[in-house]
Amino acid sequence: MRIRRPIWTVLLLLAACTVPGGPQPGLENVRQAASDIVDPRELIVLSAQPVAPVIAEAEARGYVTTAQHPLPELDDVLLVFRIPEGRTIPEAIEEIEEASPGVTAGAHHVYRLQIGDAGDSGRFYANALIGWPASGCRAVRSIGMIDAGVGAEHGGLAADTIVERRFFAGDAAPANDHGTVMADLLVGPGRLSAARLYSANVVDPTRGDGDATGVVAILRAVDWLRGQGVDLVNISLAGPRNKLLDRGLGRAAEDGLVLVAAAGNDGPTAPPRYPAAFPFVLAVTAVDRELEVFPGAVRGAHIDLAAPGVDILREEAGRLQVSSGTSAATPFVTAAIAADPTLRALDADAVRRQLAAEALDIGATGKDPVFGAGLVVAPLGCRAP
């Protein structure tokens, strides 16, 4: 039964939950709609060094090498091939993986920012809901953000915040302010102080509505973040399962990277969206001030935690801005991890267990497919009285 409690009891009645392992990924479906593929004539391949034999095998079969991106932090090289006429992406994947055992080939899938419809009835409830103090919490680790870029002129972040920026999908200004909004929810006034934010701008302003990216940019961004020593990353993108991301992000997770991702806004009957549904990623859903789930949130056994994400109000340049969606919820979980020194040396599974043990169970007793383990709360060392 749902728990209905006044806000002050949210911080007192914390239920411990167990979190089973994430879902086992099924076979990758590469027969996607055209809108889910960056380029239907493009094949992406991850290969360990040396790559010359892989390229030779591919080119002997009529493939054309169009790009190489070393990913030293992921122990791989990313290769981009043009597929010969007459071959489908599934046929190309099978052909290249048979020709060069050990490589991982896949489609160049599209991943979109999880921007929800904004309401107009919100209040500044989010921090109070999870026990986050009005003065904010101090960051004890750096944070990576894979999103649209943070506006270079954005002056609304905490005064002691340092932002490092890198572009991975062209160097044009962001087509929307999604990255700036996420940065504000992470390191804006009253959120995290003394933070260093590494903003990886992966969104291509020329693709769709300027809200999408591909596998190549995401993997290059993760490699850059690992090279900067980042071990906690906020991701507000969602799309289909892709085994290239499984390989690249999985290796980073094995190396200690904690990934926190939006569950997705495709609705309660939609299949799991990735990277949130990978078992090594923390999947975040969104709730409103009444602890009701965001109507568009994806559901499933992979959901780990819930956080405020409906009608989230921010103040920017003297004006109130409203954001809704699982994207808006994800920074609350990332910030809770970044402010908790007891989580700093833990891997993703251990972080998941500890956050679940502290979460407020707001759905069916125990972990459930709507709210996961429950509502995230601020770390004990930085919790409003």
XYZ file of C-alpha atoms in Angstrom:
385
model
C 0.000 0.000 0.000
C 1.197 3.474 -0.779
C 2.530 5.431 2.187
C 0.985 8.865 2.642
C 2.881 10.926 5.201
C 3.480 14.566 6.006
C 6.790 15.911 4.723
C 8.351 16.012 8.200
C 7.946 12.243 8.569
C 9.745 11.600 5.288
C 13.034 12.189 7.058
C 12.180 10.051 10.085
C 10.616 6.904 8.669
C 13.209 5.339 6.394
C 12.576 1.802 5.200
C 15.411 -0.587 4.337
C 14.956 -2.441 1.050
C 16.921 -5.097 -0.766
C 17.768 -4.537 -4.378
C 18.160 -7.570 -6.634
C 20.463 -7.437 -9.606
C 19.333 -5.592 -12.691
C 17.615 -7.238 -15.650
C 19.590 -9.399 -17.988
C 19.706 -7.611 -21.335
C 18.102 -9.403 -24.228
C 19.203 -9.518 -27.809
C 19.790 -6.114 -29.298
C 17.048 -5.071 -31.682
C 18.769 -3.295 -34.536
C 15.659 -3.213 -36.710
C 14.694 0.176 -35.335
C 12.648 2.929 -36.865
C 14.708 5.260 -39.012
C 14.443 7.946 -36.324
C 16.298 5.657 -33.885
C 19.395 5.352 -36.106
C 21.886 8.138 -36.762
C 22.798 6.713 -40.170
C 21.522 3.383 -41.575
C 24.683 3.032 -43.677
C 27.011 3.385 -40.686
C 28.512 0.605 -38.555
C 30.262 1.303 -35.233
C 32.915 -1.117 -34.018
C 34.815 -1.318 -30.727
C 38.141 -3.099 -30.957
C 41.163 -3.544 -28.753
C 44.546 -2.634 -30.178
C 45.905 -3.253 -32.736
C 43.096 -2.210 -35.081
C 44.944 -2.501 -38.393
C 43.881 -6.155 -38.895
C 40.252 -5.261 -38.144
C 40.312 -2.420 -40.659
C 41.988 -4.650 -43.257
C 39.362 -7.381 -42.828
C 36.527 -4.861 -43.117
C 37.922 -3.035 -46.124
C 38.553 -6.322 -47.911
C 34.801 -6.881 -47.680
C 33.943 -3.501 -49.132
C 33.588 -1.405 -45.967
C 35.031 2.103 -45.919
C 36.707 3.401 -42.781
C 35.410 6.911 -42.058
C 36.700 7.590 -38.531
C 38.890 6.272 -35.708
C 38.563 7.440 -32.100
C 41.029 6.025 -29.548
C 39.338 5.432 -26.183
C 42.342 4.764 -23.940
C 40.382 4.908 -20.686
C 38.026 2.209 -21.985
C 40.868 0.084 -23.449
C 39.320 0.267 -26.902
C 39.411 2.035 -30.246
C 36.120 3.133 -31.788
C 35.945 2.605 -35.552
C 33.287 3.959 -37.894
C 32.677 2.120 -41.172
C 30.496 2.835 -44.177
C 28.435 -0.282 -44.911
C 28.602 -1.579 -48.505
C 25.432 -1.316 -50.566
C 23.161 -4.330 -50.302
C 23.903 -5.148 -46.642
C 21.645 -4.394 -43.688
C 22.968 -3.357 -40.287
C 22.280 -6.825 -38.743
C 24.106 -8.476 -41.653
C 27.024 -6.070 -41.265
C 27.262 -6.735 -37.527
C 27.372 -10.488 -38.069
C 29.905 -10.214 -40.903
C 32.389 -7.985 -39.041
C 32.165 -9.876 -35.740
C 32.804 -13.160 -37.558
C 35.706 -11.678 -39.526
C 37.383 -10.214 -36.406
C 36.563 -12.221 -33.262
C 36.665 -10.108 -30.106
C 35.297 -6.915 -31.621
C 31.838 -5.558 -30.837
C 29.878 -4.138 -33.760
C 26.583 -2.309 -33.574
C 24.204 0.265 -34.947
C 24.725 3.976 -34.356
C 21.605 4.397 -32.225
C 20.071 7.729 -31.286
C 19.680 8.795 -27.634
C 17.435 11.698 -26.667
C 17.240 14.073 -23.754
C 14.352 13.090 -21.484
C 12.501 16.406 -21.475
C 8.988 16.199 -20.055
C 6.022 18.517 -20.382
C 6.258 21.380 -17.898
C 3.323 22.157 -15.671
C 2.559 25.459 -14.032
C 1.504 24.483 -10.512
C 4.847 23.696 -8.959
C 6.480 25.128 -5.875
C 9.966 24.872 -4.432
C 9.171 21.533 -2.828
C 11.940 19.268 -4.123
C 14.706 19.958 -1.612
C 12.330 19.745 1.346
C 10.869 16.473 0.039
C 14.221 14.691 0.269
C 15.572 16.593 3.279
C 18.066 18.683 1.347
C 19.014 21.827 3.340
C 18.268 25.247 1.875
C 21.954 26.144 2.132
C 22.926 23.116 0.052
C 25.478 20.361 0.629
C 29.203 20.316 -0.052
C 30.428 18.087 -2.882
C 33.087 15.563 -1.895
C 33.833 14.394 -5.451
C 33.822 15.697 -9.011
C 30.765 15.151 -11.196
C 30.496 14.384 -14.884
C 27.448 15.284 -16.943
C 26.650 13.778 -20.353
C 23.993 16.056 -21.790
C 23.599 19.193 -23.834
C 26.265 21.706 -22.923
C 26.162 24.244 -20.111
C 25.763 27.729 -21.537
C 29.077 29.579 -21.412
C 27.348 32.704 -20.107
C 25.297 30.930 -17.479
C 25.825 32.778 -14.221
C 23.267 31.045 -12.020
C 25.521 28.301 -10.642
C 26.958 28.317 -7.142
C 29.750 30.888 -6.831
C 32.413 28.301 -5.971
C 31.559 25.960 -8.843
C 34.178 25.134 -11.476
C 32.819 23.975 -14.846
C 35.008 22.220 -17.421
C 33.422 21.920 -20.890
C 34.129 19.648 -23.854
C 32.200 19.224 -27.133
C 31.695 15.804 -28.743
C 29.093 16.579 -31.429
C 30.372 19.709 -33.092
C 31.298 22.941 -31.358
C 28.104 24.934 -31.946
C 26.234 26.433 -29.018
C 23.630 24.097 -27.460
C 20.298 24.114 -29.294
C 18.410 24.074 -25.985
C 19.054 24.832 -22.323
C 18.658 21.257 -21.059
C 22.311 20.968 -20.031
C 22.146 24.303 -18.218
C 19.014 23.160 -16.365
C 20.689 19.911 -15.294
C 23.786 21.808 -14.153
C 21.574 24.118 -12.112
C 19.908 21.144 -10.390
C 23.329 19.684 -9.639
C 25.450 22.688 -8.674
C 23.083 25.671 -8.592
C 22.525 27.783 -5.485
C 21.236 25.632 -2.641
C 22.321 22.401 -4.339
C 26.027 21.354 -4.311
C 28.767 23.761 -3.271
C 32.530 23.576 -3.878
C 31.814 21.363 -6.888
C 33.808 20.686 -10.042
C 31.476 19.821 -12.911
C 32.735 18.266 -16.141
C 30.175 19.014 -18.843
C 30.367 16.682 -21.853
C 28.240 18.244 -24.582
C 27.158 15.292 -26.723
C 23.955 16.710 -28.215
C 24.078 17.498 -31.921
C 22.270 20.828 -32.487
C 21.572 19.813 -36.101
C 19.851 16.508 -35.281
C 16.081 16.483 -34.798
C 15.060 19.245 -32.434
C 18.571 19.591 -31.070
C 17.821 17.015 -28.370
C 19.639 13.908 -29.637
C 23.033 12.279 -29.908
C 24.602 8.999 -30.983
C 26.702 6.190 -29.539
C 30.004 7.647 -30.771
C 29.659 10.917 -28.867
C 28.542 9.153 -25.669
C 31.491 6.753 -25.645
C 33.984 9.519 -26.418
C 32.490 11.564 -23.580
C 32.816 8.703 -21.088
C 36.421 8.165 -22.128
C 37.171 11.887 -21.603
C 35.485 11.927 -18.197
C 37.477 8.919 -17.033
C 40.644 10.650 -18.221
C 39.751 13.614 -15.993
C 39.473 11.338 -12.969
C 35.667 11.566 -12.796
C 33.981 8.611 -11.089
C 30.361 9.833 -10.946
C 28.337 10.733 -14.056
C 24.808 12.085 -14.538
C 23.110 11.036 -17.816
C 19.751 12.410 -18.970
C 19.628 10.520 -22.271
C 17.594 7.445 -23.145
C 17.267 5.172 -26.153
C 17.372 1.530 -27.275
C 19.688 -1.137 -25.983
C 23.067 -1.030 -27.722
C 25.843 -3.532 -27.114
C 28.526 -0.949 -27.885
C 27.307 1.083 -24.913
C 27.054 -2.127 -22.906
C 30.722 -2.853 -23.603
C 32.071 0.680 -23.166
C 30.013 1.818 -20.183
C 30.305 -1.625 -18.609
C 34.086 -1.462 -18.669
C 34.011 2.010 -17.141
C 31.682 0.735 -14.405
C 34.003 -2.180 -13.700
C 36.765 0.404 -13.299
C 34.765 2.267 -10.637
C 32.560 4.689 -12.575
C 29.127 5.239 -11.008
C 26.536 6.073 -13.680
C 23.171 7.628 -12.767
C 20.654 7.811 -15.622
C 17.097 8.935 -16.326
C 14.680 6.016 -16.660
C 13.016 7.599 -19.686
C 9.767 9.400 -20.517
C 8.234 6.984 -23.029
C 5.412 5.920 -20.718
C 4.581 3.070 -18.325
C 4.066 0.468 -21.078
C 7.312 1.235 -22.925
C 10.197 -1.243 -22.875
C 13.234 -0.440 -20.712
C 15.336 2.429 -22.009
C 19.106 2.574 -21.949
C 21.616 3.274 -20.518
C 19.386 3.357 -17.393
C 18.353 -0.290 -17.832
C 21.892 -1.658 -17.879
C 22.443 -3.532 -14.591
C 25.550 -1.465 -13.778
C 23.647 1.869 -14.036
C 21.411 3.455 -11.372
C 18.013 4.101 -12.989
C 16.020 7.066 -11.657
C 12.302 7.756 -12.004
C 10.439 10.970 -11.152
C 7.744 11.777 -8.589
C 5.752 14.889 -7.741
C 5.224 16.601 -4.381
C 2.481 14.091 -3.507
C 4.858 11.204 -4.234
C 2.909 10.231 -7.342
C 5.001 8.922 -10.217
C 5.510 11.087 -13.314
C 2.872 9.846 -15.812
C 5.380 9.460 -18.633
C 7.992 7.542 -16.632
C 9.170 4.164 -17.909
C 8.608 1.349 -15.425
C 10.303 -1.988 -14.834
C 12.354 -4.168 -12.528
C 15.443 -2.117 -13.356
C 14.152 1.083 -11.660
C 16.384 1.796 -8.658
C 15.220 5.033 -7.049
C 12.713 7.860 -7.263
C 13.416 11.575 -6.870
C 11.499 14.842 -7.307
C 11.024 15.458 -11.015
C 7.613 17.018 -11.640
C 7.103 20.785 -11.765
C 10.600 21.479 -10.506
C 10.952 25.244 -10.190
C 14.243 27.069 -10.604
C 15.014 30.748 -10.572
C 17.069 32.020 -13.501
C 17.774 35.673 -14.229
C 14.959 36.655 -11.903
C 12.416 34.428 -13.657
C 10.899 31.109 -12.584
C 11.538 28.157 -14.877
C 9.600 24.864 -14.663
C 11.006 21.416 -15.552
C 9.414 17.958 -15.487
C 10.571 14.466 -16.452
C 12.936 11.742 -15.375
C 15.804 14.004 -16.496
C 14.821 16.500 -13.806
C 14.853 13.774 -11.135
C 18.245 12.292 -11.948
C 20.406 15.185 -10.603
C 18.844 14.797 -7.142
C 20.214 11.247 -6.912
C 23.572 12.221 -8.406
C 23.886 15.127 -5.973
C 23.039 12.885 -3.002
C 25.876 10.560 -4.030
C 28.300 13.436 -4.625
C 27.646 14.876 -1.149
C 28.052 11.612 0.783
C 31.653 10.795 1.778
C 30.635 7.259 2.803
C 29.842 6.460 -0.859
C 33.027 7.815 -2.349
C 34.999 4.570 -2.444
C 32.071 2.298 -3.369
C 31.214 0.780 -6.727
C 27.786 1.146 -8.326
C 26.323 -1.991 -6.719
C 27.393 -0.904 -3.238
C 26.090 2.635 -3.836
C 22.776 1.149 -4.986
C 22.487 -0.977 -1.837
C 23.254 1.892 0.516
C 20.876 4.336 -1.158
C 18.159 1.664 -1.166
C 18.668 1.015 2.539
C 18.183 4.724 3.284
C 15.343 5.367 0.817
C 11.740 5.976 1.859
C 9.586 3.124 0.579
C 6.736 4.877 -1.229
C 5.321 2.068 -3.360
C 4.493 -1.559 -2.794
C 6.444 -2.938 0.145
C 10.047 -3.431 -0.877
C 11.464 -2.739 -4.310
C 8.819 -2.305 -7.001
C 8.812 -1.539 -10.760
C 7.330 1.952 -10.338
C 9.431 3.565 -7.596
C 12.330 1.122 -7.239
C 13.556 1.101 -3.635
C 11.765 4.385 -2.991
C 12.465 8.070 -2.588
C 16.113 9.099 -2.338
C 16.980 11.197 0.735
C 19.804 13.624 1.440
C 22.896 12.058 3.027
C 22.817 11.860 6.802
C 25.763 14.245 7.208
C 23.933 16.938 5.233
C 20.271 16.554 6.007
C 17.886 19.305 7.011
C 16.860 19.035 10.690
